[in-house]
């Protein structure tokens, strides 16, 4: 049994880590932190955990957390930036769910996050934790930057094309739709029920912070700098994320050609499912699970490829992928505690 | 007072016509038809109408309807095709909410609707009822084909650009999101609550029937054949539609340039609202109303324009626009019974 | 045209007042206040109002508001308590949507609201604005306390029984369900989308503040003190309220007997609709409208009456009823601007 | 490994059985039947199962199913009535999720289900499968009638009181709220998204078929015939059920008294969680899990007890409880494959 700590256990990704880890046979949850609810039992904050786990939430303390074998940082963006370095002074492995160490170019932080990174020297040492692309590096990493939900859905949708000469890499657009839990648990006007229900709201068009993360990984695959259009939308559902990705084809290719190519590319990947012909990815098929479903459709009238990519923003888009990374880093079977199918309806 | 009939009064667009017309000062509803509920009072079918209107639903009968000054056909697609010709033998004006007379090219019906049009000779005589583009023709028309909800949102989003040389007309993509009422009132698996709730479902990618309708109007404006990519998605809300439209810019243009151009283009249009800078269209602002809101954003990093266009699929996307057409055809003030702001939340 | 001011115009009841009043032929909106958004146009706060009304929000100032003929106080509870007295020093008529002047017994405030009323001398002078019960008093009132949404639904459900000897007045239970907009527009954890969506949450059982308001009115009708059980529940919808009310019958009565009695009782009331046999009240039939629907069902196996009562919490439960009161106070036709049927779906 | 068959695998309870059983270490799913989708892979019908299970759906055939060790009948009501007797001729154990064998009194079927039971002789032999009440009988049973979702929530809420003399047994009311999946997967008007969304609908008041099932079990516990009022409501959510149960107290009892009594009563029951003081049951805490949460509140002003009882209608209200029964019948640890906490949000 390994000792696991979760910093930020009273947010949605924190709760999702707990939900998935309580039945992990190799894991013992030993430290849960929360500034807001310190002193309370986690089951008082989340009554779903009654009878299942009863640990007192405590304030963040790096010394306490260092005694864990693995620590998940499920903290707000910018909060993790100075806490991660404290933890990795010890042998403790760290999986950071924030954006603080995802970008390897320190200059991107002032541009996209309006801040100066306080530990630029660490950026190149911390592995971008998308297992389907970087599994070998993750195996040996002490710290992993867990990808964002939008980037996971978009990068997995496009990765198989990046080294081909089939597509126009200047033409990439991702029109993405997210459930409201992606905004986190802190009350805000935009995520009030009556503001989000019964409507669809675009936001952050032409400037969302997840853009450079996608471009970093796609550029790395292609071997050339790539710029994309990324348009997030808020959808009235609690969980789930769909990216509809558009890219112009440079040659005539059929659905079958592309599906075969994608299936080969993801042949060994349990968590990426390439759908059969004329099937489109749908969040219902992945909600609650660690799967990312990818659908392929060629619009032959205009020589454009339309890729649909669906995942659960809290699982494959956050806590599930973090556990997948933990399993890889510690040499466990990668699927442990992540094998449940989606919950539907 | 003019006499108005509604064929198909027990569907959602039928009900929406009633809701908007009961307070129209120039209109008397005289005939309501429904095959499913014939013999019942419309207020028994829709208890929201209790105390407001009490008319018995009767089966469709063209002789009865001809006695009306105006008939709205709120019938399923293909059902209106043979009924409209019967009605226009009289002086009765007809507004057809189905797709049966929207396409002027008879050959498009076999290709997109898998049927042969039974009255191809009428196609050129029936006006495509988008008032912002064809108001003068609508004024003199006996029959109008009321536009689809998706086409209304996409055509209004793009119309101001079609005669410019600012954009690459081969690059148009509309990623559209619709509430479930767009699928009509007949029970189906896809529109069951548990199938549609808490998920987002793309459908009809690269082949949806509303595509040729958009292309017909955009081509007409541009003076050249235009093909677009159109991707509809089902969203868990009852009403509302958002189209996020992408088009490549051929020259450097700012948000301000484009907003000014759009505002001039729609300067005299009450129902089209061009939003100010950095505002995106949102279905909450139009639900229950006849407005179409349009937001403009240039993605300067990639020289691409992102247009957001929001409307209520049952109002500006169907019954409200139909009443707008009626008002124009009969010489009433165009806004009558359509001036309510959206209902929010 | 009368001059109307709204204090608290950036909340949901404030917006709903605006939505309903912009098309009121006798009303000119002249003053809108908001502390949070002062200096902004109301159409910037609520884009649904673009092109319809453009008034700058200003901070609350009693002198400015006194220049209005009517002022609606759509302020948080306790905020109106000291503002109402300032306004009624002038000739200005006031309709207070808060709970601050609803209870006529000053002692009830410490018990249920944990505060001492600052103007107990006014409590007996301000009329409880439920038109179906107190129309004559409202006509002559300078100030009206607009009823709460829950009390409106429960009192209208029970009023016809209070003077009969058919029921056991000790047995009243109201199990009520409300949409989330009832909690107001201020962000809170409980009204976050992800906390309220896909779940039903009882709250305030055996102690909700609306209880004494119901008991005051029911006791007044019965001529005896009445105590009830009131159980509110939060339901994942934006608008709408349903109360399912239980009361034991002391004699054998049929559905028909009771429906006839209710229909007589509400015979002259446009906004209360008593449903026919075997119909239950449903929020869909009233959403967006000022109607309250009441369904009657006798559970003959146990001699218990089950009354269902549905209204829109923001209309008949708040702003619509407030306008109904204004129409009465100013001698306008009571239905003006309140005649639209519900919006469905 | 035991061989398990599911008859009716393409409905919601069928899918839920599969979701929970695929990770059951003692179970091999061998036969899945569906009349509608026969010949298709279950993963084509439910894409959530892609990569997890790939079994061809076949028509119901009792010979094939008899080869299983356990068969779940997840069939529509009345369909199971003649199929269960065929199966229990063999050694096969049967868990019937329909209502066909829940009532032990054959006369109740004509009264409540408008049909004559075809196998009245079996009614006394088939155990009512509520483990918290009938665990010992379930252990030895060949066939179990799995309780309905509403009855499970109501019976568990009231069971601890039935043998006390604290309450007035004539005063029981259950006001229950259910998510839409409870209506099954067959398309119907009432469960269309646009008909169920954004509204709350009472139905079946004073006559719902689950009433005699509750009364049978409550009467059995009390040793006297008990009649209750039961009012179901449809709520706009996919899963979840809340019963708010009212019962008059005959003596002064505090929240603490009652909570202590309930906690003792359910002390050994993992799946029933009695909440601490001033906590109310909430469907969010149980969705996706096999828990039933029970909250206790005394309304001291009126000497009435308000019990809130929450469960997931598809898990503890159907498929989860069915698996709990299977585990008991086969001597497995009762919690296997049912230990996951709720999924929230």
PDB file of N, CA, C and O in Angstrom, chain D residues 293-341:
ATOM      1  N   UNK D 293     -29.965   6.996   1.740  1.00  0.00           N
ATOM      2  CA  UNK D 293     -29.712   7.911   2.856  1.00  0.00           C
ATOM      3  C   UNK D 293     -31.029   8.326   3.494  1.00  0.00           C
ATOM      4  O   UNK D 293     -32.002   8.606   2.783  1.00  0.00           O
ATOM      5  N   UNK D 294     -31.042   8.365   4.810  1.00  0.00           N
ATOM      6  CA  UNK D 294     -32.266   8.719   5.530  1.00  0.00           C
ATOM      7  C   UNK D 294     -31.996   9.855   6.514  1.00  0.00           C
ATOM      8  O   UNK D 294     -31.099   9.766   7.352  1.00  0.00           O
ATOM      9  N   UNK D 295     -32.763  10.923   6.363  1.00  0.00           N
ATOM     10  CA  UNK D 295     -32.663  12.073   7.274  1.00  0.00           C
ATOM     11  C   UNK D 295     -33.912  12.180   8.140  1.00  0.00           C
ATOM     12  O   UNK D 295     -35.011  11.842   7.705  1.00  0.00           O
ATOM     13  N   UNK D 296     -33.727  12.639   9.332  1.00  0.00           N
ATOM     14  CA  UNK D 296     -34.801  12.678  10.339  1.00  0.00           C
ATOM     15  C   UNK D 296     -35.000  14.110  10.807  1.00  0.00           C
ATOM     16  O   UNK D 296     -34.033  14.788  11.149  1.00  0.00           O
ATOM     17  N   UNK D 297     -36.230  14.571  10.857  1.00  0.00           N
ATOM     18  CA  UNK D 297     -36.495  15.908  11.393  1.00  0.00           C
ATOM     19  C   UNK D 297     -37.866  15.920  12.052  1.00  0.00           C
ATOM     20  O   UNK D 297     -38.879  15.591  11.411  1.00  0.00           O
ATOM     21  N   UNK D 298     -37.902  16.292  13.310  1.00  0.00           N
ATOM     22  CA  UNK D 298     -39.176  16.448  14.000  1.00  0.00           C
ATOM     23  C   UNK D 298     -39.643  17.892  13.838  1.00  0.00           C
ATOM     24  O   UNK D 298     -38.890  18.828  14.101  1.00  0.00           O
ATOM     25  N   UNK D 299     -40.864  18.048  13.376  1.00  0.00           N
ATOM     26  CA  UNK D 299     -41.470  19.384  13.325  1.00  0.00           C
ATOM     27  C   UNK D 299     -42.216  19.553  14.654  1.00  0.00           C
ATOM     28  O   UNK D 299     -43.373  19.158  14.790  1.00  0.00           O
ATOM     29  N   UNK D 300     -41.493  20.111  15.623  1.00  0.00           N
ATOM     30  CA  UNK D 300     -42.018  20.127  16.990  1.00  0.00           C
ATOM     31  C   UNK D 300     -43.253  21.005  17.119  1.00  0.00           C
ATOM     32  O   UNK D 300     -44.064  20.796  18.021  1.00  0.00           O
ATOM     33  N   UNK D 301     -43.398  21.985  16.241  1.00  0.00           N
ATOM     34  CA  UNK D 301     -44.567  22.862  16.328  1.00  0.00           C
ATOM     35  C   UNK D 301     -45.858  22.096  16.095  1.00  0.00           C
ATOM     36  O   UNK D 301     -46.927  22.485  16.568  1.00  0.00           O
ATOM     37  N   UNK D 302     -45.796  21.031  15.316  1.00  0.00           N
ATOM     38  CA  UNK D 302     -47.019  20.295  14.975  1.00  0.00           C
ATOM     39  C   UNK D 302     -46.936  18.814  15.333  1.00  0.00           C
ATOM     40  O   UNK D 302     -47.810  18.032  14.947  1.00  0.00           O
ATOM     41  N   UNK D 303     -45.863  18.428  16.056  1.00  0.00           N
ATOM     42  CA  UNK D 303     -45.696  17.024  16.446  1.00  0.00           C
ATOM     43  C   UNK D 303     -45.788  16.074  15.257  1.00  0.00           C
ATOM     44  O   UNK D 303     -46.572  15.114  15.243  1.00  0.00           O
ATOM     45  N   UNK D 304     -45.019  16.419  14.256  1.00  0.00           N
ATOM     46  CA  UNK D 304     -45.020  15.575  13.061  1.00  0.00           C
ATOM     47  C   UNK D 304     -43.567  15.260  12.699  1.00  0.00           C
ATOM     48  O   UNK D 304     -42.687  16.114  12.834  1.00  0.00           O
ATOM     49  N   UNK D 305     -43.350  14.040  12.247  1.00  0.00           N
ATOM     50  CA  UNK D 305     -42.009  13.629  11.841  1.00  0.00           C
ATOM     51  C   UNK D 305     -41.902  13.739  10.322  1.00  0.00           C
ATOM     52  O   UNK D 305     -42.804  13.321   9.599  1.00  0.00           O
ATOM     53  N   UNK D 306     -40.798  14.340   9.869  1.00  0.00           N
ATOM     54  CA  UNK D 306     -40.532  14.459   8.428  1.00  0.00           C
ATOM     55  C   UNK D 306     -39.270  13.666   8.124  1.00  0.00           C
ATOM     56  O   UNK D 306     -38.183  14.010   8.597  1.00  0.00           O
ATOM     57  N   UNK D 307     -39.423  12.608   7.357  1.00  0.00           N
ATOM     58  CA  UNK D 307     -38.300  11.728   7.036  1.00  0.00           C
ATOM     59  C   UNK D 307     -37.960  11.914   5.562  1.00  0.00           C
ATOM     60  O   UNK D 307     -38.847  11.849   4.712  1.00  0.00           O
ATOM     61  N   UNK D 308     -36.685  12.173   5.284  1.00  0.00           N
ATOM     62  CA  UNK D 308     -36.262  12.257   3.887  1.00  0.00           C
ATOM     63  C   UNK D 308     -35.440  11.017   3.560  1.00  0.00           C
ATOM     64  O   UNK D 308     -34.581  10.607   4.337  1.00  0.00           O
ATOM     65  N   UNK D 309     -35.730  10.441   2.400  1.00  0.00           N
ATOM     66  CA  UNK D 309     -35.105   9.175   2.021  1.00  0.00           C
ATOM     67  C   UNK D 309     -34.683   9.279   0.565  1.00  0.00           C
ATOM     68  O   UNK D 309     -35.513   9.501  -0.315  1.00  0.00           O
ATOM     69  N   UNK D 310     -33.366   9.140   0.323  1.00  0.00           N
ATOM     70  CA  UNK D 310     -32.847   9.327  -1.033  1.00  0.00           C
ATOM     71  C   UNK D 310     -32.116   8.090  -1.514  1.00  0.00           C
ATOM     72  O   UNK D 310     -31.364   7.464  -0.757  1.00  0.00           O
ATOM     73  N   UNK D 311     -32.342   7.758  -2.770  1.00  0.00           N
ATOM     74  CA  UNK D 311     -31.595   6.652  -3.390  1.00  0.00           C
ATOM     75  C   UNK D 311     -31.506   6.907  -4.891  1.00  0.00           C
ATOM     76  O   UNK D 311     -32.112   7.844  -5.409  1.00  0.00           O
ATOM     77  N   UNK D 312     -30.707   6.082  -5.556  1.00  0.00           N
ATOM     78  CA  UNK D 312     -30.645   6.118  -7.015  1.00  0.00           C
ATOM     79  C   UNK D 312     -31.654   5.099  -7.522  1.00  0.00           C
ATOM     80  O   UNK D 312     -31.534   3.904  -7.228  1.00  0.00           O
ATOM     81  N   UNK D 313     -32.644   5.569  -8.269  1.00  0.00           N
ATOM     82  CA  UNK D 313     -33.718   4.675  -8.705  1.00  0.00           C
ATOM     83  C   UNK D 313     -33.213   3.500  -9.534  1.00  0.00           C
ATOM     84  O   UNK D 313     -33.843   2.446  -9.559  1.00  0.00           O
ATOM     85  N   UNK D 314     -32.070   3.648 -10.213  1.00  0.00           N
ATOM     86  CA  UNK D 314     -31.555   2.545 -11.025  1.00  0.00           C
ATOM     87  C   UNK D 314     -30.601   1.637 -10.250  1.00  0.00           C
ATOM     88  O   UNK D 314     -30.264   0.555 -10.715  1.00  0.00           O
ATOM     89  N   UNK D 315     -30.137   2.064  -9.078  1.00  0.00           N
ATOM     90  CA  UNK D 315     -29.188   1.233  -8.320  1.00  0.00           C
ATOM     91  C   UNK D 315     -29.936   0.623  -7.113  1.00  0.00           C
ATOM     92  O   UNK D 315     -30.531  -0.435  -7.263  1.00  0.00           O
ATOM     93  N   UNK D 316     -29.953   1.305  -5.978  1.00  0.00           N
ATOM     94  CA  UNK D 316     -30.677   0.731  -4.833  1.00  0.00           C
ATOM     95  C   UNK D 316     -32.158   0.560  -5.187  1.00  0.00           C
ATOM     96  O   UNK D 316     -32.833  -0.324  -4.640  1.00  0.00           O
ATOM     97  N   UNK D 317     -32.655   1.355  -6.129  1.00  0.00           N
ATOM     98  CA  UNK D 317     -34.048   1.220  -6.543  1.00  0.00           C
ATOM     99  C   UNK D 317     -34.277   0.178  -7.617  1.00  0.00           C
ATOM    100  O   UNK D 317     -35.424  -0.036  -8.021  1.00  0.00           O
ATOM    101  N   UNK D 318     -33.246  -0.512  -8.086  1.00  0.00           N
ATOM    102  CA  UNK D 318     -33.437  -1.519  -9.135  1.00  0.00           C
ATOM    103  C   UNK D 318     -32.205  -2.431  -9.223  1.00  0.00           C
ATOM    104  O   UNK D 318     -32.098  -3.416  -8.490  1.00  0.00           O
ATOM    105  N   UNK D 319     -31.278  -2.106 -10.102  1.00  0.00           N
ATOM    106  CA  UNK D 319     -30.228  -3.061 -10.466  1.00  0.00           C
ATOM    107  C   UNK D 319     -29.208  -3.307  -9.365  1.00  0.00           C
ATOM    108  O   UNK D 319     -28.696  -4.422  -9.216  1.00  0.00           O
ATOM    109  N   UNK D 320     -28.886  -2.285  -8.606  1.00  0.00           N
ATOM    110  CA  UNK D 320     -27.934  -2.481  -7.511  1.00  0.00           C
ATOM    111  C   UNK D 320     -28.523  -3.396  -6.447  1.00  0.00           C
ATOM    112  O   UNK D 320     -27.870  -4.337  -5.969  1.00  0.00           O
ATOM    113  N   UNK D 321     -29.769  -3.143  -6.103  1.00  0.00           N
ATOM    114  CA  UNK D 321     -30.427  -3.999  -5.124  1.00  0.00           C
ATOM    115  C   UNK D 321     -30.561  -5.432  -5.662  1.00  0.00           C
ATOM    116  O   UNK D 321     -30.459  -6.405  -4.907  1.00  0.00           O
ATOM    117  N   UNK D 322     -30.771  -5.562  -6.957  1.00  0.00           N
ATOM    118  CA  UNK D 322     -30.847  -6.901  -7.561  1.00  0.00           C
ATOM    119  C   UNK D 322     -29.525  -7.640  -7.408  1.00  0.00           C
ATOM    120  O   UNK D 322     -29.497  -8.848  -7.127  1.00  0.00           O
ATOM    121  N   UNK D 323     -28.435  -6.926  -7.565  1.00  0.00           N
ATOM    122  CA  UNK D 323     -27.120  -7.556  -7.392  1.00  0.00           C
ATOM    123  C   UNK D 323     -26.865  -7.855  -5.914  1.00  0.00           C
ATOM    124  O   UNK D 323     -26.301  -8.897  -5.569  1.00  0.00           O
ATOM    125  N   UNK D 324     -27.301  -6.961  -5.057  1.00  0.00           N
ATOM    126  CA  UNK D 324     -27.223  -7.228  -3.615  1.00  0.00           C
ATOM    127  C   UNK D 324     -27.960  -8.537  -3.298  1.00  0.00           C
ATOM    128  O   UNK D 324     -27.447  -9.400  -2.577  1.00  0.00           O
ATOM    129  N   UNK D 325     -29.139  -8.698  -3.881  1.00  0.00           N
ATOM    130  CA  UNK D 325     -29.879  -9.958  -3.702  1.00  0.00           C
ATOM    131  C   UNK D 325     -29.103 -11.143  -4.254  1.00  0.00           C
ATOM    132  O   UNK D 325     -29.031 -12.197  -3.615  1.00  0.00           O
ATOM    133  N   UNK D 326     -28.531 -10.989  -5.433  1.00  0.00           N
ATOM    134  CA  UNK D 326     -27.736 -12.072  -6.007  1.00  0.00           C
ATOM    135  C   UNK D 326     -26.589 -12.454  -5.079  1.00  0.00           C
ATOM    136  O   UNK D 326     -26.344 -13.641  -4.823  1.00  0.00           O
ATOM    137  N   UNK D 327     -25.888 -11.459  -4.593  1.00  0.00           N
ATOM    138  CA  UNK D 327     -24.770 -11.744  -3.685  1.00  0.00           C
ATOM    139  C   UNK D 327     -25.237 -12.538  -2.470  1.00  0.00           C
ATOM    140  O   UNK D 327     -24.566 -13.490  -2.038  1.00  0.00           O
ATOM    141  N   UNK D 328     -26.383 -12.169  -1.931  1.00  0.00           N
ATOM    142  CA  UNK D 328     -26.919 -12.889  -0.772  1.00  0.00           C
ATOM    143  C   UNK D 328     -27.323 -14.317  -1.149  1.00  0.00           C
ATOM    144  O   UNK D 328     -26.983 -15.294  -0.467  1.00  0.00           O
ATOM    145  N   UNK D 329     -28.041 -14.446  -2.268  1.00  0.00           N
ATOM    146  CA  UNK D 329     -28.528 -15.768  -2.687  1.00  0.00           C
ATOM    147  C   UNK D 329     -27.391 -16.746  -2.963  1.00  0.00           C
ATOM    148  O   UNK D 329     -27.525 -17.938  -2.758  1.00  0.00           O
ATOM    149  N   UNK D 330     -26.268 -16.216  -3.452  1.00  0.00           N
ATOM    150  CA  UNK D 330     -25.164 -17.098  -3.816  1.00  0.00           C
ATOM    151  C   UNK D 330     -24.081 -17.162  -2.754  1.00  0.00           C
ATOM    152  O   UNK D 330     -23.048 -17.808  -2.958  1.00  0.00           O
ATOM    153  N   UNK D 331     -24.311 -16.486  -1.650  1.00  0.00           N
ATOM    154  CA  UNK D 331     -23.337 -16.569  -0.562  1.00  0.00           C
ATOM    155  C   UNK D 331     -22.098 -15.720  -0.767  1.00  0.00           C
ATOM    156  O   UNK D 331     -21.086 -15.918  -0.097  1.00  0.00           O
ATOM    157  N   UNK D 332     -22.148 -14.785  -1.686  1.00  0.00           N
ATOM    158  CA  UNK D 332     -21.019 -13.869  -1.849  1.00  0.00           C
ATOM    159  C   UNK D 332     -21.098 -12.778  -0.783  1.00  0.00           C
ATOM    160  O   UNK D 332     -22.140 -12.545  -0.173  1.00  0.00           O
ATOM    161  N   UNK D 333     -19.988 -12.089  -0.623  1.00  0.00           N
ATOM    162  CA  UNK D 333     -19.982 -10.913   0.258  1.00  0.00           C
ATOM    163  C   UNK D 333     -20.996  -9.924  -0.342  1.00  0.00           C
ATOM    164  O   UNK D 333     -20.960  -9.611  -1.531  1.00  0.00           O
ATOM    165  N   UNK D 334     -21.886  -9.419   0.511  1.00  0.00           N
ATOM    166  CA  UNK D 334     -23.045  -8.667   0.022  1.00  0.00           C
ATOM    167  C   UNK D 334     -22.690  -7.386  -0.737  1.00  0.00           C
ATOM    168  O   UNK D 334     -23.428  -6.920  -1.594  1.00  0.00           O
ATOM    169  N   UNK D 335     -21.541  -6.817  -0.426  1.00  0.00           N
ATOM    170  CA  UNK D 335     -21.178  -5.523  -0.997  1.00  0.00           C
ATOM    171  C   UNK D 335     -20.451  -5.610  -2.339  1.00  0.00           C
ATOM    172  O   UNK D 335     -20.207  -4.585  -2.967  1.00  0.00           O
ATOM    173  N   UNK D 336     -20.117  -6.822  -2.775  1.00  0.00           N
ATOM    174  CA  UNK D 336     -19.252  -6.929  -3.959  1.00  0.00           C
ATOM    175  C   UNK D 336     -19.850  -6.194  -5.153  1.00  0.00           C
ATOM    176  O   UNK D 336     -21.003  -6.372  -5.493  1.00  0.00           O
ATOM    177  N   UNK D 337     -19.035  -5.395  -5.766  1.00  0.00           N
ATOM    178  CA  UNK D 337     -19.344  -4.598  -6.961  1.00  0.00           C
ATOM    179  C   UNK D 337     -20.325  -3.465  -6.662  1.00  0.00           C
ATOM    180  O   UNK D 337     -20.794  -2.792  -7.582  1.00  0.00           O
ATOM    181  N   UNK D 338     -20.604  -3.245  -5.382  1.00  0.00           N
ATOM    182  CA  UNK D 338     -21.572  -2.198  -5.001  1.00  0.00           C
ATOM    183  C   UNK D 338     -20.975  -1.181  -4.032  1.00  0.00           C
ATOM    184  O   UNK D 338     -21.696  -0.441  -3.380  1.00  0.00           O
ATOM    185  N   UNK D 339     -19.653  -1.120  -3.976  1.00  0.00           N
ATOM    186  CA  UNK D 339     -19.032  -0.291  -2.946  1.00  0.00           C
ATOM    187  C   UNK D 339     -18.673   1.115  -3.397  1.00  0.00           C
ATOM    188  O   UNK D 339     -18.185   1.907  -2.596  1.00  0.00           O
ATOM    189  N   UNK D 340     -18.866   1.432  -4.657  1.00  0.00           N
ATOM    190  CA  UNK D 340     -18.481   2.776  -5.109  1.00  0.00           C
ATOM    191  C   UNK D 340     -19.351   3.831  -4.454  1.00  0.00           C
ATOM    192  O   UNK D 340     -20.560   3.662  -4.344  1.00  0.00           O
ATOM    193  N   UNK D 341     -18.714   4.927  -4.037  1.00  0.00           N
ATOM    194  CA  UNK D 341     -19.534   6.043  -3.569  1.00  0.00           C
ATOM    195  C   UNK D 341     -20.276   6.670  -4.741  1.00  0.00           C
ATOM    196  O   UNK D 341     -19.987   6.380  -5.907  1.00  0.00           O
TER     197      UNK D 341
END
